PDB file of C-alpha atoms in Angstrom:
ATOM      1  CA  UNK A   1     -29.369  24.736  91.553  1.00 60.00           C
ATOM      2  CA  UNK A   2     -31.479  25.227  88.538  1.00 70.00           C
ATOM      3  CA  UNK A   3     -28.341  27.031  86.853  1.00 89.00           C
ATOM      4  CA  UNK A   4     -25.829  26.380  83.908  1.00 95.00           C
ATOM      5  CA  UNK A   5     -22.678  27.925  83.769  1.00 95.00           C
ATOM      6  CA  UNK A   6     -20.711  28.517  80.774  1.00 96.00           C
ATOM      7  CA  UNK A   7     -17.479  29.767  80.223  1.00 96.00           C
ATOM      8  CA  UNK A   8     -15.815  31.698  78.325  1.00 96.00           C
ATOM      9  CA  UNK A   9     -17.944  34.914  77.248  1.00 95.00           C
ATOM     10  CA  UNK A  10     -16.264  35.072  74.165  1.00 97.00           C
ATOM     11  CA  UNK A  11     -13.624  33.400  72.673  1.00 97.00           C
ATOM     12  CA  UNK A  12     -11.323  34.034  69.206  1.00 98.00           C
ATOM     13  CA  UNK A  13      -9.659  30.972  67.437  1.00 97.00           C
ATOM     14  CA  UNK A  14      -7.934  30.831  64.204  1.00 97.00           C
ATOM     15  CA  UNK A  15      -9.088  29.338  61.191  1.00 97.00           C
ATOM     16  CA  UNK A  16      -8.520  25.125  61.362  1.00 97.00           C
ATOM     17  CA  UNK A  17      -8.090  25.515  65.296  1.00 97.00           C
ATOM     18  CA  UNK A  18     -10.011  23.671  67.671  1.00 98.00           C
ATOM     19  CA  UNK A  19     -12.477  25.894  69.783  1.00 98.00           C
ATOM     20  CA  UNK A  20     -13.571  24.763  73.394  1.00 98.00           C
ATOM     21  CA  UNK A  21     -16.331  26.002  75.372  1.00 98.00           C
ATOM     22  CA  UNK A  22     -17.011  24.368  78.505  1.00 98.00           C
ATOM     23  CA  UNK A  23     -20.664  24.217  81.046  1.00 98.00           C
ATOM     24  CA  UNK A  24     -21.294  23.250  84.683  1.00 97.00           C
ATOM     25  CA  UNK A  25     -24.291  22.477  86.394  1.00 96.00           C
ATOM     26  CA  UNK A  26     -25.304  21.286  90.212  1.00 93.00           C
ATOM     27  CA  UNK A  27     -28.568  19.710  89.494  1.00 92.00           C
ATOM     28  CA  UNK A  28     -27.656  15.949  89.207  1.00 90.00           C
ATOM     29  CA  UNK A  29     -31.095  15.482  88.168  1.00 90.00           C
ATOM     30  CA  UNK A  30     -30.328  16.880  84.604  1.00 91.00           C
ATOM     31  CA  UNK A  31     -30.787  13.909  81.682  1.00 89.00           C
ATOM     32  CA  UNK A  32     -30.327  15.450  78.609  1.00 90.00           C
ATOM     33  CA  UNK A  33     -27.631  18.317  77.263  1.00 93.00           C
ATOM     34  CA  UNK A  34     -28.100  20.115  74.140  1.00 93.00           C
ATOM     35  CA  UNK A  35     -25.747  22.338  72.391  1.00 96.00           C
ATOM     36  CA  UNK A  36     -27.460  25.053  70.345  1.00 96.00           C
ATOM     37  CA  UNK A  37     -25.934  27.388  67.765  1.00 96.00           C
ATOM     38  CA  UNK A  38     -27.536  30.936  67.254  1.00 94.00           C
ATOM     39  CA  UNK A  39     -26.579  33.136  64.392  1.00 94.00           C
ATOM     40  CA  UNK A  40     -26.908  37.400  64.416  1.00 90.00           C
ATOM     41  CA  UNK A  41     -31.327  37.488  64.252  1.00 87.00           C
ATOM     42  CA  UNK A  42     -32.431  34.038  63.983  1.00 90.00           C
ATOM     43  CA  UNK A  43     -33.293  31.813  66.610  1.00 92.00           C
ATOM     44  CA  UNK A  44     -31.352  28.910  68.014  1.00 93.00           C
ATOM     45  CA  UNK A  45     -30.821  25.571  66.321  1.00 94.00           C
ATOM     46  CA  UNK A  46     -29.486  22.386  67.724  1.00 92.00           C
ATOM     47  CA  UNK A  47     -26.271  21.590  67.130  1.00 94.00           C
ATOM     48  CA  UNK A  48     -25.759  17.930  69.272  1.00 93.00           C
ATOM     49  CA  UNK A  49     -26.715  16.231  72.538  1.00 92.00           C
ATOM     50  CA  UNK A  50     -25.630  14.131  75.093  1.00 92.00           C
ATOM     51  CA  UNK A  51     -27.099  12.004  77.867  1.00 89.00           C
ATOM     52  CA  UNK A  52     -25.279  11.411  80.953  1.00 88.00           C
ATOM     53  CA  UNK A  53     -24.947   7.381  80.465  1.00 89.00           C
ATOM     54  CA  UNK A  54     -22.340   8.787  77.574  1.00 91.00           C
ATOM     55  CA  UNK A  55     -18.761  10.049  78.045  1.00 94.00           C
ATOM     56  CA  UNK A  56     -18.307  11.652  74.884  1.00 96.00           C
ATOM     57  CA  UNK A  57     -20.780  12.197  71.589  1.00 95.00           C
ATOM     58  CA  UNK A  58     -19.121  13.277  67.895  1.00 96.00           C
ATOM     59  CA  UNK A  59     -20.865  14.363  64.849  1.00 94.00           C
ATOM     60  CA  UNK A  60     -18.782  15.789  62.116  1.00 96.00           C
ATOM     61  CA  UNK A  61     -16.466  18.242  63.571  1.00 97.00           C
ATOM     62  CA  UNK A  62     -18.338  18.556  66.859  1.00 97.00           C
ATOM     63  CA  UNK A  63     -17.853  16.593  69.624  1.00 97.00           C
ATOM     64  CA  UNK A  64     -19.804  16.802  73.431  1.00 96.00           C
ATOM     65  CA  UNK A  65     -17.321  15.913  76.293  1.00 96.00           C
ATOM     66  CA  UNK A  66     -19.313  14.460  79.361  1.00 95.00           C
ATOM     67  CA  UNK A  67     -17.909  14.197  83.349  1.00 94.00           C
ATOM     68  CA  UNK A  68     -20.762  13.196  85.173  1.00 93.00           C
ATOM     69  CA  UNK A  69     -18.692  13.196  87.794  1.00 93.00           C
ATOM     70  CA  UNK A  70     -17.864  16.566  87.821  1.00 95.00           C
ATOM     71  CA  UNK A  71     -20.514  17.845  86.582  1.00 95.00           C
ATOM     72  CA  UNK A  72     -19.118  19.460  83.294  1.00 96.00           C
ATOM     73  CA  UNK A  73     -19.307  19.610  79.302  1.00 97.00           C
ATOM     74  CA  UNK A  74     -18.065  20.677  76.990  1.00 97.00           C
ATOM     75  CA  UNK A  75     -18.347  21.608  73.277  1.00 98.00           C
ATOM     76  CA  UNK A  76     -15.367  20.651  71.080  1.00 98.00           C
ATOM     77  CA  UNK A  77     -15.289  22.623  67.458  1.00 98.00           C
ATOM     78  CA  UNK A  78     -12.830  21.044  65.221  1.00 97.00           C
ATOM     79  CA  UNK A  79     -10.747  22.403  62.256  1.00 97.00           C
ATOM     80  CA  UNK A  80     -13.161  25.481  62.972  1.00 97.00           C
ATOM     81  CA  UNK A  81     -14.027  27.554  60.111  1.00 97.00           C
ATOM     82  CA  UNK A  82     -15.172  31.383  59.382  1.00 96.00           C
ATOM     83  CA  UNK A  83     -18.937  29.950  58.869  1.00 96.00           C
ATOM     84  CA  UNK A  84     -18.968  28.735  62.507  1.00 97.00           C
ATOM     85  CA  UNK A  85     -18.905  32.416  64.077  1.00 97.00           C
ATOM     86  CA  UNK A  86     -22.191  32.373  66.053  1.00 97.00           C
ATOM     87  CA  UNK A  87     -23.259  32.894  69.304  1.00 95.00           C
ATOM     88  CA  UNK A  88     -23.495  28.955  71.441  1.00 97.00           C
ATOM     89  CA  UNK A  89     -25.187  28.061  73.994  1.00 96.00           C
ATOM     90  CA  UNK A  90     -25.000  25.152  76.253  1.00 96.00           C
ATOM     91  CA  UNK A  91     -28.576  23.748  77.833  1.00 95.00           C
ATOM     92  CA  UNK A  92     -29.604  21.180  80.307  1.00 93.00           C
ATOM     93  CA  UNK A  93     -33.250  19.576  81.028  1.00 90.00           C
ATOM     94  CA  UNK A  94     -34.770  17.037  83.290  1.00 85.00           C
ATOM     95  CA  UNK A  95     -37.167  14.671  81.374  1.00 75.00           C
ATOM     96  CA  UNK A  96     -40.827  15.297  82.275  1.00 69.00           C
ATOM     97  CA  UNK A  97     -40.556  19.149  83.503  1.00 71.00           C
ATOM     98  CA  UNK A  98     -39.718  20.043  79.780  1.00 78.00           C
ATOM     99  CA  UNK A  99     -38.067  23.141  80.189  1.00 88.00           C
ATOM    100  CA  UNK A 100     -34.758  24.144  79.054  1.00 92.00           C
ATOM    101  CA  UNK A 101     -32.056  25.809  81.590  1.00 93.00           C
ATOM    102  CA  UNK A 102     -29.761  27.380  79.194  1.00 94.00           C
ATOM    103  CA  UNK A 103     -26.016  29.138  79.593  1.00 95.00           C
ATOM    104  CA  UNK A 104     -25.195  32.650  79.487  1.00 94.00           C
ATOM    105  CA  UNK A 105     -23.829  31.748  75.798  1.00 94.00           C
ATOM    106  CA  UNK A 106     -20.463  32.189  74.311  1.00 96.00           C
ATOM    107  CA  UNK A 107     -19.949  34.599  71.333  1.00 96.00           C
ATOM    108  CA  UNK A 108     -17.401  32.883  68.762  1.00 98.00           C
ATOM    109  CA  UNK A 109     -15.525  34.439  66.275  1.00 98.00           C
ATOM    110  CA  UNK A 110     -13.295  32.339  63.910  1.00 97.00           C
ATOM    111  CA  UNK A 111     -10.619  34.699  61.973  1.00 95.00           C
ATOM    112  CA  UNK A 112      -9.605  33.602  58.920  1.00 90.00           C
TER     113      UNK A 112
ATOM    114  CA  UNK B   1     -42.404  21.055  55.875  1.00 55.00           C
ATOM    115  CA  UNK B   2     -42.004  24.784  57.642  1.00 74.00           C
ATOM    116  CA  UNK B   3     -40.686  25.717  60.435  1.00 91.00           C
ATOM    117  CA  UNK B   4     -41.717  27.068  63.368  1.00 95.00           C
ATOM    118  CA  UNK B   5     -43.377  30.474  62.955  1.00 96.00           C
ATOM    119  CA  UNK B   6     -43.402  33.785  64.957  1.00 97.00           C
ATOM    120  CA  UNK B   7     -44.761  37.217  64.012  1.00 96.00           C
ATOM    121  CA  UNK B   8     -44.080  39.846  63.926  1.00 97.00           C
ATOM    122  CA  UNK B   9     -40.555  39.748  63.891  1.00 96.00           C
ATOM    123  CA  UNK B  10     -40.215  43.042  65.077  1.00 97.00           C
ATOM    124  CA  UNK B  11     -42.294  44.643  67.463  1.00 98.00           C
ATOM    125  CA  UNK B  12     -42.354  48.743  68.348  1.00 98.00           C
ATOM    126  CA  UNK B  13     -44.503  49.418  71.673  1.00 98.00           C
ATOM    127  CA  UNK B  14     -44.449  52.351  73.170  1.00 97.00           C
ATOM    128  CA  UNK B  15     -44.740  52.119  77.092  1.00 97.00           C
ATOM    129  CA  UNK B  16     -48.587  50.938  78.650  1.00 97.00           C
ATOM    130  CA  UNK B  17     -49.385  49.310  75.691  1.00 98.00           C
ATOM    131  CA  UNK B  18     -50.032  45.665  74.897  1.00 98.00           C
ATOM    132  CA  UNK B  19     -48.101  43.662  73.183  1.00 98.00           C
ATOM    133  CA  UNK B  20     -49.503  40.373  71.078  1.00 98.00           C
ATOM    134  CA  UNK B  21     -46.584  37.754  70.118  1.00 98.00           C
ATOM    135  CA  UNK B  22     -48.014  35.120  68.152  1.00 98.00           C
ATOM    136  CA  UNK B  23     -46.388  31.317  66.850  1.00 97.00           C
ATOM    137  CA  UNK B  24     -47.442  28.207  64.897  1.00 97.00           C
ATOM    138  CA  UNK B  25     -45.304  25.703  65.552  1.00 95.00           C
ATOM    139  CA  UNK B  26     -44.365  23.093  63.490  1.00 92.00           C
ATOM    140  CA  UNK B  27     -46.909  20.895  61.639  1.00 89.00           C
ATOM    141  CA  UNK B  28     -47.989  17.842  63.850  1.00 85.00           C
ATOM    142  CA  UNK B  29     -46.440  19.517  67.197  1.00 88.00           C
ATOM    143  CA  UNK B  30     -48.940  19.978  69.628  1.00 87.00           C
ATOM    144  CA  UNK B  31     -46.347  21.102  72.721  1.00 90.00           C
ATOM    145  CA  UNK B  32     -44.954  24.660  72.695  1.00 94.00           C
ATOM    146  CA  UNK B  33     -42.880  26.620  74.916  1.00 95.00           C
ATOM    147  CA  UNK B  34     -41.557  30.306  75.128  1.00 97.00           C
ATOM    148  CA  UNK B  35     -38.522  31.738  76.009  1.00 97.00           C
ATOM    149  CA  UNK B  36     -37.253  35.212  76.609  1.00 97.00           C
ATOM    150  CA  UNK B  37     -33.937  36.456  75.827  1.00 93.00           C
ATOM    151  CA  UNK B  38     -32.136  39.640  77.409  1.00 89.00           C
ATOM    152  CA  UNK B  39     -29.282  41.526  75.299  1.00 82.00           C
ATOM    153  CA  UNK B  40     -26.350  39.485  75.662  1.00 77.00           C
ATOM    154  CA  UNK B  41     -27.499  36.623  77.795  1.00 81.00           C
ATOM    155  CA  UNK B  42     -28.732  33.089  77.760  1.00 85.00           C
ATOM    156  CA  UNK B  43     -32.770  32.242  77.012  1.00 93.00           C
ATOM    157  CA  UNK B  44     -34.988  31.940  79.491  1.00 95.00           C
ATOM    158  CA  UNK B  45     -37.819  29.238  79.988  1.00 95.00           C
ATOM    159  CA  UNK B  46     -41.480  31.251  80.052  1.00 96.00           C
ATOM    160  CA  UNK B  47     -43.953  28.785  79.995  1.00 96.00           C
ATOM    161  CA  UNK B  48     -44.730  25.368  78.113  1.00 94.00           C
ATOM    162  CA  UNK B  49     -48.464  25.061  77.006  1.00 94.00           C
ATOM    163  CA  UNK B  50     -50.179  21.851  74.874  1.00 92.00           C
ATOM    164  CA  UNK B  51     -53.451  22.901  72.751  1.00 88.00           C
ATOM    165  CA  UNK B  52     -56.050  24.664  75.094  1.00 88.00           C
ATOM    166  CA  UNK B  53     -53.520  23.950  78.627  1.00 93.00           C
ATOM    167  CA  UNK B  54     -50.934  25.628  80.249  1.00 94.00           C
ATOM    168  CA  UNK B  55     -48.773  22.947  81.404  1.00 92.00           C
ATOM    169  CA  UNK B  56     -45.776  24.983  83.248  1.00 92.00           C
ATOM    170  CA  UNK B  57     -45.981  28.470  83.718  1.00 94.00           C
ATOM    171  CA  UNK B  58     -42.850  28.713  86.633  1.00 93.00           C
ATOM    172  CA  UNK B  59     -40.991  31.361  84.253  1.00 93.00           C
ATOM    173  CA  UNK B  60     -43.640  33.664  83.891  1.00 95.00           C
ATOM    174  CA  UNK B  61     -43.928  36.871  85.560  1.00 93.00           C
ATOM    175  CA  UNK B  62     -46.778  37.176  88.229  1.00 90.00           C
ATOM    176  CA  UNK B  63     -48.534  40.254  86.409  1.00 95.00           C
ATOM    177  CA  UNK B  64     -48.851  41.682  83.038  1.00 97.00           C
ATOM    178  CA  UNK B  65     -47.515  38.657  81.196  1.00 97.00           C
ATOM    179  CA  UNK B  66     -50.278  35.908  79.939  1.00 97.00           C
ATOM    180  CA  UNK B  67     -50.204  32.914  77.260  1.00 97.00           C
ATOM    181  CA  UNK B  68     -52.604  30.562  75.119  1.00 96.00           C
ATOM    182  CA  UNK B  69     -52.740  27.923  72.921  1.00 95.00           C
ATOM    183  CA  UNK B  70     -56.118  27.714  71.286  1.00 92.00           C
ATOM    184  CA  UNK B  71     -57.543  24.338  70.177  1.00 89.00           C
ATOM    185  CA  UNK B  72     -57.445  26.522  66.415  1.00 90.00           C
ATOM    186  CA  UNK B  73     -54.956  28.824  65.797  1.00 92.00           C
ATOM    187  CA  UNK B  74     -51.204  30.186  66.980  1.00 95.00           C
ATOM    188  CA  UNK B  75     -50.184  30.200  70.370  1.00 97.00           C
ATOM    189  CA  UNK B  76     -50.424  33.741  71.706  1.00 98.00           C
ATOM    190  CA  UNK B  77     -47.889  35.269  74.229  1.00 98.00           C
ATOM    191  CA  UNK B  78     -49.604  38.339  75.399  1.00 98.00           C
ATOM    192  CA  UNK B  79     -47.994  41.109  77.846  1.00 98.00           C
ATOM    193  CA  UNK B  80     -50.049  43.772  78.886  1.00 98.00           C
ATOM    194  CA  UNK B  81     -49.170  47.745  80.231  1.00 98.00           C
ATOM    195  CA  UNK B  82     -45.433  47.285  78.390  1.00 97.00           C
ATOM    196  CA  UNK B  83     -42.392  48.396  80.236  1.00 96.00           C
ATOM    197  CA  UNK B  84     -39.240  49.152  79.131  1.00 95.00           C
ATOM    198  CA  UNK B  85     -37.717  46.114  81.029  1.00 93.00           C
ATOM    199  CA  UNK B  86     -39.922  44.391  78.783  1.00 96.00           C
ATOM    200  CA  UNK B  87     -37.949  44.797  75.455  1.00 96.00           C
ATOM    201  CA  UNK B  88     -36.055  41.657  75.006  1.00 96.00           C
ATOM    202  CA  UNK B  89     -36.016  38.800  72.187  1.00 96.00           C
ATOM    203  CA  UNK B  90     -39.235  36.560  72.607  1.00 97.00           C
ATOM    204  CA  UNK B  91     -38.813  33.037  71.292  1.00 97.00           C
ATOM    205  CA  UNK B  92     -41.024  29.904  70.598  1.00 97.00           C
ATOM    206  CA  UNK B  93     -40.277  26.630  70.241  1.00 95.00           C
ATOM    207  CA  UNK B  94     -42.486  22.975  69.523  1.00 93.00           C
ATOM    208  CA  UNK B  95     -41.647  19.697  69.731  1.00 88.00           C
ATOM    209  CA  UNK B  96     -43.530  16.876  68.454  1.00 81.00           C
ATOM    210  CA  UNK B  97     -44.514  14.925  71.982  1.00 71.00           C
ATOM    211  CA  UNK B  98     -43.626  15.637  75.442  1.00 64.00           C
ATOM    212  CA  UNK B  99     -39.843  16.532  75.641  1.00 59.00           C
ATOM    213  CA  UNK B 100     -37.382  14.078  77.100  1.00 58.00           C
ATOM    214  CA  UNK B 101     -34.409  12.974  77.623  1.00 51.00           C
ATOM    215  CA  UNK B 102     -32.906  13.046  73.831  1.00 53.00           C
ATOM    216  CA  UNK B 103     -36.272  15.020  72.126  1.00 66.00           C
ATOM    217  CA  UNK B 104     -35.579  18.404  70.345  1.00 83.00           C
ATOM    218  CA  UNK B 105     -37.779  21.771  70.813  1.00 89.00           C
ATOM    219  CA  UNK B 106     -37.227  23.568  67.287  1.00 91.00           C
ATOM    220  CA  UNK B 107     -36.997  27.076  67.252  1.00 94.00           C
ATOM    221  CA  UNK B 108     -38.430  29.876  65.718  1.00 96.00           C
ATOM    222  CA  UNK B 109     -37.060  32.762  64.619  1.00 95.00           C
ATOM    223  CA  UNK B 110     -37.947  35.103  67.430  1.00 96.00           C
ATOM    224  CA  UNK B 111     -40.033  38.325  68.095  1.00 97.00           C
ATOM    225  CA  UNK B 112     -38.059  41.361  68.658  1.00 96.00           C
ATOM    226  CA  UNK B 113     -39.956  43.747  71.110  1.00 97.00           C
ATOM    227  CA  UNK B 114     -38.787  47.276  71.709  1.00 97.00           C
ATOM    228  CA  UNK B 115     -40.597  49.336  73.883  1.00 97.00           C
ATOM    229  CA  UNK B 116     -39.543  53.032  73.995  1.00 95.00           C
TER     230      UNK B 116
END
């Protein structure tokens, strides 16, 4: 219950294409989801986050999707460009316990 | 204002060993946690400790595997009698205050550890 799923493994898009990447959980207790971006050797960085009492969060040319309902989201990439080839990974916490639950990550490759 | 910091970045152990993975996190953070990350897969919550307490330790392995955070100095993740299941990516993160809804952990770079 304490896992996040996240789909797809890998994924190739085209320069200026939009890339998806999508994350399920089961533990409705889960308050806060952050997107992190990890480049070849350094560590992650935060990309954006959502709460649940949001549908949908944009900054830039990234946008979180939120179904509380279904217990999804998802990372939208817009007009995607060579520079944002990096490993993602989507993450979920409950507020007070602190700890991260993180996605099996998705390695993205834009071709230019 | 730097970052957080881990060293080394790369660690060589050879197996029964002990391996010493230090980090200072960020200036005026007083929370850190660790993570551990396998080849190819998603990281993996260790522990979270605030100076001189170890607040959640649920991701830690029983044996072998030990952390601190001094009232002075980097927090130390410390594994004892390395094994090769051991080599992985080893990363720390702060934040500023207790982490909640909408609070960020910043990352350091990681420690590499290879154990042959």
């Amino acid at each position: 219950q304490q896992q996040v799923k996240q789909s797809p493994q890998s994924l190739i898009v085209q320069k200026g294409g939009i890339s998806i990447i999508n994350c399920a959980y089961e533990n409705t207790a889960f308050d806060y989801f952050p997107w992190y971006q990890q480049f070849p050797g350094k560590g992650p960085a935060l990309l954006i986050a959502i709460r649940p009492d949001v549908s949908e969060k944009k900054e830039g040319r990234f946008t979180i999707s939120f179904n509380k309902s279904a217990k999804q989201f998802s990372l939208h990439i817009m007009d995607s460009q060579p520079g944002d080839s990096a490993t993602y990974f989507c993450a979920a916490s409950i507020e007070g316990a602190q700890k991260l639950v993180f996605g099996q990550g998705t390695r993205l490759t834009i071709n230019p | 204002n730097a970052g957080v910091m881990q060293n080394p970045r790369h660690l060589v152990r050879r197996r029964g060993q002990e391996a010493r993975l230090r980090c200072s996190p960020m200036k005026g953070h007083s929370h850190v946690y660790w993570y551990r990350q396998l080849p190819e897969e998603g990281l993996k919550f260790m522990v979270y400790l605030q100076k001189e307490n170890i607040i959640d330790e649920s991701g830690m392995p029983k044996e072998r595997f030990s952390a601190e955070f001094p009232k002075e100095g980097p927090s130390i993740l410390r594994i004892q009698q390395v094994v090769r299941g051991d080599s992985a990516a080893y990363f720390c993160a702060s934040s500023p205050r207790r982490t909640g809804a909408g609070n960020e952990q910043f990352f350091g770079p990681g420690t590499r550890l290879t154990v042959l």
